[in-house]
Tab-separated table of C-alpha atoms in Angstrom:
chain	number	residue	atom	x	y	z
S	66	MET	CA	-48.516	-70.650	-116.623
S	67	THR	CA	-45.663	-68.303	-115.860
S	68	TYR	CA	-48.014	-66.074	-113.856
S	69	CYS	CA	-49.415	-69.045	-111.933
S	70	ARG	CA	-45.932	-70.333	-111.164
S	71	ALA	CA	-44.819	-66.907	-109.935
S	72	LEU	CA	-47.941	-66.627	-107.769
S	73	ALA	CA	-47.304	-70.080	-106.276
S	74	LEU	CA	-43.693	-69.175	-105.498
S	75	CYS	CA	-44.797	-65.920	-103.923
S	76	LEU	CA	-47.377	-67.661	-101.772
S	77	SER	CA	-44.823	-70.290	-100.779
S	78	ALA	CA	-42.354	-67.602	-99.754
S	79	ARG	CA	-45.035	-65.790	-97.757
S	80	THR	CA	-46.073	-69.062	-96.107
S	81	ILE	CA	-42.492	-69.860	-95.167
S	82	CYS	CA	-42.024	-66.327	-93.883
S	83	SER	CA	-45.230	-66.553	-91.833
S	84	LEU	CA	-44.145	-69.877	-90.391
S	85	CYS	CA	-40.760	-68.422	-89.441
S	86	VAL	CA	-42.426	-65.463	-87.743
S	87	ALA	CA	-44.773	-67.815	-85.882
S	88	VAL	CA	-41.882	-70.000	-84.720
S	89	LEU	CA	-39.942	-66.916	-83.626
S	90	PHE	CA	-42.985	-65.605	-81.770
S	91	VAL	CA	-43.556	-68.897	-79.942
S	92	ALA	CA	-39.848	-69.267	-79.113
S	93	ASP	CA	-39.708	-65.712	-77.797
S	94	THR	CA	-42.880	-66.189	-75.756
S	95	PHE	CA	-41.582	-69.311	-74.027
S	96	PHE	CA	-37.854	-68.638	-73.781
S	97	THR	CA	-36.567	-65.089	-74.170
S	98	GLY	CA	-39.429	-62.635	-73.654
S	99	VAL	CA	-37.800	-59.952	-75.829
S	100	LEU	CA	-40.818	-59.279	-78.069
S	101	VAL	CA	-43.614	-60.258	-75.702
S	102	PRO	CA	-43.693	-61.275	-72.030
S	103	ARG	CA	-42.376	-64.818	-71.574
S	104	VAL	CA	-45.027	-67.311	-70.463
S	105	TRP	CA	-44.714	-70.882	-69.346
S	106	PRO	CA	-47.065	-73.583	-68.042
S	107	ALA	CA	-46.998	-73.412	-64.234
S	108	PRO	CA	-47.139	-76.952	-62.754
S	109	HIS	CA	-48.186	-75.603	-59.359
S	110	ARG	CA	-51.108	-73.756	-60.969
S	111	HIS	CA	-52.688	-76.639	-62.917
S	112	MET	CA	-50.370	-75.886	-65.898
S	113	ARG	CA	-51.896	-72.446	-66.383
S	114	LEU	CA	-49.769	-70.213	-68.624
S	115	MET	CA	-48.068	-67.641	-66.416
S	116	ARG	CA	-45.466	-64.955	-66.996
S	117	HIS	CA	-41.994	-66.339	-66.319
S	118	LEU	CA	-39.473	-63.670	-65.331
S	119	THR	CA	-36.560	-63.015	-67.698
S	120	SER	CA	-32.994	-62.010	-66.790
S	121	ALA	CA	-33.906	-58.437	-67.713
S	122	ASP	CA	-36.888	-58.592	-65.330
S	123	TRP	CA	-34.617	-59.765	-62.517
S	124	ASP	CA	-32.021	-57.073	-63.256
S	125	ASN	CA	-34.665	-54.351	-63.172
S	126	ALA	CA	-36.145	-55.773	-59.983
S	127	ALA	CA	-32.698	-55.812	-58.350
S	128	ILE	CA	-32.324	-52.069	-58.939
S	129	GLU	CA	-35.806	-51.390	-57.597
S	130	LYS	CA	-35.377	-53.559	-54.517
S	131	SER	CA	-31.928	-52.162	-53.755
S	132	ASN	CA	-33.601	-48.767	-53.344
S	133	LEU	CA	-36.414	-49.948	-51.086
S	134	PRO	CA	-36.344	-49.079	-47.368
S	135	ARG	CA	-34.879	-51.802	-45.147
S	136	TYR	CA	-36.957	-54.016	-42.858
S	137	MET	CA	-35.083	-52.817	-39.702
S	138	LEU	CA	-36.062	-55.008	-36.748
S	139	SER	CA	-35.484	-53.995	-33.134
S	140	GLN	CA	-33.635	-56.361	-30.813
S	141	LYS	CA	-36.846	-57.003	-28.867
S	142	SER	CA	-38.828	-57.793	-32.017
S	143	PHE	CA	-36.032	-60.036	-33.286
S	144	GLU	CA	-36.048	-62.014	-30.041
S	145	GLU	CA	-39.800	-62.548	-30.429
S	146	VAL	CA	-39.521	-64.271	-33.821
S	147	PRO	CA	-40.138	-67.968	-33.082
S	148	VAL	CA	-37.506	-70.521	-34.070
S	149	TRP	CA	-38.943	-73.927	-34.964
S	150	ILE	CA	-36.650	-76.901	-35.441
S	151	LEU	CA	-38.144	-79.716	-37.521
S	152	SER	CA	-36.909	-83.050	-36.239
S	153	LEU	CA	-37.909	-86.704	-36.456
S	154	GLN	CA	-38.375	-88.396	-33.106
S	155	ARG	CA	-36.280	-91.324	-34.349
S	156	SER	CA	-33.251	-89.086	-34.996
S	157	PRO	CA	-31.826	-88.340	-31.515
S	158	GLU	CA	-28.310	-87.725	-32.864
S	159	ARG	CA	-29.536	-84.916	-35.057
S	160	ARG	CA	-31.510	-83.372	-32.220
S	161	ALA	CA	-28.489	-83.509	-29.952
S	162	SER	CA	-26.308	-81.830	-32.593
S	163	ILE	CA	-28.622	-78.906	-33.280
S	164	LEU	CA	-29.403	-78.536	-29.560
S	165	VAL	CA	-25.720	-77.968	-28.755
S	166	GLN	CA	-25.448	-75.372	-31.527
S	167	LEU	CA	-28.580	-73.437	-30.599
S	168	THR	CA	-27.641	-73.408	-26.929
S	169	ALA	CA	-24.171	-72.093	-27.775
S	170	ALA	CA	-25.775	-69.419	-29.970
S	171	ASN	CA	-28.098	-68.392	-27.101
S	172	ILE	CA	-31.205	-68.885	-29.219
S	173	SER	CA	-34.598	-69.788	-27.801
S	174	PHE	CA	-36.252	-72.443	-29.921
S	175	GLU	CA	-38.805	-75.223	-30.029
S	176	PHE	CA	-38.400	-78.747	-31.363
S	177	VAL	CA	-41.317	-79.679	-33.604
S	178	ASP	CA	-41.869	-83.360	-34.343
S	179	ALA	CA	-41.719	-83.879	-38.104
S	180	VAL	CA	-44.212	-86.133	-39.872
S	181	ASP	CA	-42.457	-89.483	-40.278
S	182	GLY	CA	-42.837	-90.973	-43.743
S	183	GLN	CA	-42.100	-94.431	-42.343
S	184	GLY	CA	-45.315	-94.323	-40.353
S	185	LEU	CA	-48.961	-93.827	-41.205
S	186	LEU	CA	-49.484	-90.398	-42.691
S	187	PRO	CA	-52.679	-88.439	-41.934
S	188	ALA	CA	-55.145	-89.301	-44.714
S	189	GLU	CA	-56.809	-85.855	-44.810
S	190	GLU	CA	-53.501	-84.052	-45.306
S	191	VAL	CA	-52.338	-86.548	-47.920
S	192	GLU	CA	-55.607	-86.075	-49.820
S	193	GLU	CA	-55.277	-82.289	-49.716
S	194	TYR	CA	-51.616	-81.885	-50.621
S	195	ILE	CA	-50.476	-84.968	-52.570
S	196	LYS	CA	-52.043	-85.586	-55.967
S	197	GLY	CA	-51.402	-86.897	-59.468
S	198	SER	CA	-48.236	-88.919	-60.021
S	199	ARG	CA	-47.048	-88.068	-56.517
S	200	LEU	CA	-50.136	-89.739	-55.062
S	201	GLN	CA	-49.628	-92.815	-57.257
S	202	LEU	CA	-46.057	-93.166	-56.017
S	203	TYR	CA	-47.237	-92.644	-52.451
S	204	HIS	CA	-49.812	-95.436	-52.737
S	205	SER	CA	-47.200	-97.706	-54.316
S	206	ALA	CA	-45.345	-97.457	-50.995
S	207	ASP	CA	-42.310	-95.927	-52.692
S	208	PRO	CA	-39.955	-95.277	-49.708
S	209	TYR	CA	-38.545	-92.005	-51.041
S	210	MET	CA	-41.996	-90.659	-51.938
S	211	ARG	CA	-43.352	-91.482	-48.491
S	212	ALA	CA	-40.373	-89.788	-46.840
S	213	LYS	CA	-40.774	-86.754	-49.089
S	214	ALA	CA	-44.498	-86.622	-48.332
S	215	GLY	CA	-43.689	-86.592	-44.627
S	216	CYS	CA	-41.213	-83.758	-45.165
S	217	ASP	CA	-43.708	-81.737	-47.199
S	218	LEU	CA	-46.493	-82.144	-44.651
S	219	SER	CA	-44.113	-81.168	-41.844
S	220	HIS	CA	-43.316	-77.833	-43.474
S	221	LEU	CA	-46.932	-77.200	-44.466
S	222	ARG	CA	-48.042	-77.815	-40.880
S	223	LEU	CA	-45.609	-75.166	-39.656
S	224	LEU	CA	-46.860	-72.696	-42.257
S	225	HIS	CA	-50.407	-73.405	-41.078
S	226	ARG	CA	-49.248	-72.766	-37.528
S	227	LEU	CA	-47.574	-69.502	-38.525
S	228	VAL	CA	-50.888	-68.266	-39.898
S	229	ALA	CA	-53.053	-69.666	-37.088
S	230	GLU	CA	-50.930	-68.113	-34.332
S	231	GLY	CA	-50.881	-64.721	-36.051
S	232	GLN	CA	-47.090	-64.579	-36.152
S	233	ASP	CA	-45.515	-62.019	-38.450
S	234	ALA	CA	-42.712	-64.429	-39.309
S	235	ALA	CA	-41.004	-67.616	-38.136
S	236	ILE	CA	-37.548	-69.133	-38.551
S	237	ILE	CA	-37.776	-72.770	-39.674
S	238	ILE	CA	-34.663	-74.973	-39.616
S	239	GLU	CA	-34.261	-78.700	-40.213
S	240	ASP	CA	-32.356	-80.643	-37.571
S	241	ASP	CA	-29.428	-81.647	-39.798
S	242	ALA	CA	-28.303	-78.031	-40.208
S	243	ILE	CA	-24.971	-76.595	-39.118
S	244	LEU	CA	-25.292	-73.004	-37.946
S	245	LEU	CA	-22.631	-70.640	-39.273
S	246	GLN	CA	-21.148	-69.661	-35.927
S	247	GLU	CA	-17.971	-67.600	-36.048
S	248	GLU	CA	-16.270	-65.800	-33.200
S	249	ALA	CA	-16.220	-62.504	-35.075
S	250	VAL	CA	-19.878	-62.730	-36.142
S	251	PRO	CA	-21.960	-65.197	-34.082
S	252	PHE	CA	-24.979	-66.820	-35.744
S	253	LYS	CA	-27.536	-64.751	-33.858
S	254	LYS	CA	-25.840	-61.455	-34.727
S	255	ARG	CA	-25.446	-62.523	-38.354
S	256	LEU	CA	-29.129	-63.422	-38.578
S	257	ARG	CA	-30.264	-60.090	-37.155
S	258	ARG	CA	-28.010	-58.249	-39.583
S	259	LEU	CA	-29.722	-60.104	-42.420
S	260	PHE	CA	-33.155	-59.071	-41.161
S	261	ASN	CA	-32.050	-55.442	-41.139
S	262	GLN	CA	-30.710	-55.673	-44.711
S	263	LEU	CA	-33.888	-57.129	-46.194
S	264	PRO	CA	-35.979	-54.885	-48.468
S	265	ASN	CA	-39.199	-54.124	-46.632
S	266	ASP	CA	-41.287	-56.042	-49.192
S	267	TRP	CA	-39.740	-59.397	-48.233
S	268	GLU	CA	-41.875	-62.506	-47.761
S	269	LEU	CA	-39.259	-65.256	-47.757
S	270	LEU	CA	-35.606	-65.362	-46.729
S	271	MET	CA	-33.774	-68.558	-47.650
S	272	LEU	CA	-30.895	-69.213	-45.249
S	273	ASN	CA	-29.420	-71.707	-47.723
S	274	SER	CA	-30.403	-73.147	-51.084
S	275	CYS	CA	-29.371	-75.916	-53.471
S	276	PHE	CA	-28.934	-75.309	-57.194
S	277	SER	CA	-30.005	-71.691	-56.901
S	278	PHE	CA	-29.775	-69.371	-59.904
S	279	PRO	CA	-27.126	-66.619	-59.922
S	280	SER	CA	-28.615	-63.384	-58.653
S	281	LYS	CA	-27.676	-59.852	-57.700
S	282	LEU	CA	-27.153	-58.361	-54.266
S	283	VAL	CA	-29.958	-56.111	-53.031
S	284	GLY	CA	-28.484	-55.531	-49.573
S	285	ALA	CA	-25.412	-56.508	-47.554
S	286	GLY	CA	-25.444	-60.312	-47.524
S	287	VAL	CA	-28.855	-60.475	-49.235
S	288	ARG	CA	-29.476	-61.565	-52.838
S	289	GLN	CA	-32.586	-62.077	-54.898
S	290	PHE	CA	-33.853	-65.650	-54.648
S	291	ARG	CA	-34.511	-66.552	-58.285
S	292	GLY	CA	-35.271	-70.171	-57.516
S	293	GLY	CA	-33.578	-73.202	-56.064
S	294	VAL	CA	-34.405	-76.228	-53.956
S	295	CYS	CA	-33.835	-77.574	-50.413
S	296	THR	CA	-35.565	-76.382	-47.240
S	297	LEU	CA	-32.671	-76.668	-44.771
S	298	GLY	CA	-33.446	-73.277	-43.279
S	299	TYR	CA	-35.624	-70.284	-44.127
S	300	VAL	CA	-37.600	-67.422	-42.632
S	301	ALA	CA	-41.232	-67.214	-43.729
S	302	THR	CA	-43.733	-64.414	-43.259
S	303	ARG	CA	-47.440	-64.912	-42.757
S	304	GLY	CA	-48.098	-63.590	-46.262
S	305	PHE	CA	-45.728	-66.137	-47.769
S	306	ALA	CA	-47.317	-68.936	-45.737
S	307	LEU	CA	-50.772	-68.059	-47.071
S	308	LYS	CA	-49.527	-68.082	-50.667
S	309	VAL	CA	-47.788	-71.443	-50.267
S	310	LEU	CA	-50.736	-73.106	-48.555
S	311	GLN	CA	-53.012	-72.033	-51.393
S	312	ALA	CA	-50.614	-73.150	-54.143
S	313	ALA	CA	-49.800	-76.440	-52.377
S	314	ARG	CA	-53.365	-77.660	-52.818
S	315	THR	CA	-52.630	-78.550	-56.439
S	316	GLY	CA	-50.560	-81.336	-54.888
S	317	THR	CA	-48.189	-81.602	-57.847
S	318	ARG	CA	-44.956	-80.282	-56.310
S	319	ASN	CA	-42.727	-81.137	-53.370
S	320	ILE	CA	-42.372	-78.285	-50.893
S	321	ASP	CA	-38.924	-77.154	-52.048
S	322	ASN	CA	-39.938	-77.363	-55.708
S	323	LEU	CA	-42.975	-75.262	-54.846
S	324	PHE	CA	-40.785	-72.553	-53.273
S	325	ASP	CA	-38.624	-72.721	-56.409
S	326	MET	CA	-41.569	-72.382	-58.816
S	327	MET	CA	-43.160	-69.507	-56.919
S	328	ALA	CA	-39.870	-67.617	-56.946
S	329	GLN	CA	-39.265	-68.209	-60.664
S	330	PHE	CA	-42.726	-66.930	-61.568
S	331	GLY	CA	-42.306	-63.882	-59.343
S	332	GLU	CA	-45.221	-64.799	-57.082
S	333	VAL	CA	-43.296	-64.026	-53.892
S	334	ASN	CA	-40.726	-61.451	-52.834
S	335	ALA	CA	-37.981	-63.907	-52.000
S	336	TYR	CA	-34.374	-63.374	-50.947
S	337	LEU	CA	-31.327	-65.526	-50.258
S	338	ALA	CA	-28.661	-65.150	-47.575
S	339	GLN	CA	-25.233	-64.880	-49.197
S	340	PRO	CA	-23.154	-66.457	-47.804
S	341	ALA	CA	-25.470	-69.120	-46.422
S	342	VAL	CA	-25.957	-68.999	-42.657
S	343	VAL	CA	-26.995	-72.643	-42.261
S	344	LEU	CA	-24.865	-75.381	-43.791
S	345	TRP	CA	-25.232	-79.092	-44.452
S	346	SER	CA	-24.037	-81.570	-41.817
S	347	ASN	CA	-22.637	-85.033	-42.460
S	348	PHE	CA	-25.725	-86.879	-41.223
S	349	SER	CA	-27.063	-89.437	-43.657
S	350	SER	CA	-30.370	-88.561	-45.313
S	351	THR	CA	-33.605	-89.756	-43.733
S	352	MET	CA	-35.176	-89.831	-47.207
S	353	GLY	CA	-33.944	-93.357	-47.762
């Protein structure tokens, strides 16, 4: 009996130990990534387990990217980058505000009519890019969801256009933005400086971001973009556009959440202007 009791205690201890190791392994896999690469279900990839970058990964990447050659863009090439301003036709005050700013900054641009969530949205695009619970909310005529769907489709259309026209990159700004225009460093000069400080692997430059994660500088005025939301202003390359359009077909994430997820999982080489070069205005939201 004594032998049996000792064996049972030993097995119990080994079982408890094994359970502890298993819990530690799972916790490390999903949260810290010290023992094994951290993985996490990716909502924008049908919940497939994907490697989620750790703080150590970001720190190592910052060193690597700080040593990369810069993107260096000539004045002529910079002038050729299209500037598209997303604007609802029913928001003339916003259009007037951004028009004054862009004119003062001597920037050529094009107004692009945004998809209005208050109207009838194109069925084919809704079917392709809005799915799951988002689609249920859309069909329930939820005002915010319809407005958000219109916003998402507006940005996706411009990314389609970027690819279709064969542009290397495009500057996309929403009409409620305030351009950081200072006498010492005008907006246009500031923007070109940012281009020339970008590591040459860049695919996305966020001109502003909400709730972004702290990150390290990799160039003058340029930080890693580790994730964040809002699409007030950004510069997208053709490569980034292709990646987003493919990932967006899962239909499970709003456009800014999609940018956020792709950055967090390290799917894109994304950077953030610091300080921000486009700021929020006082216009009330059109999201309802």
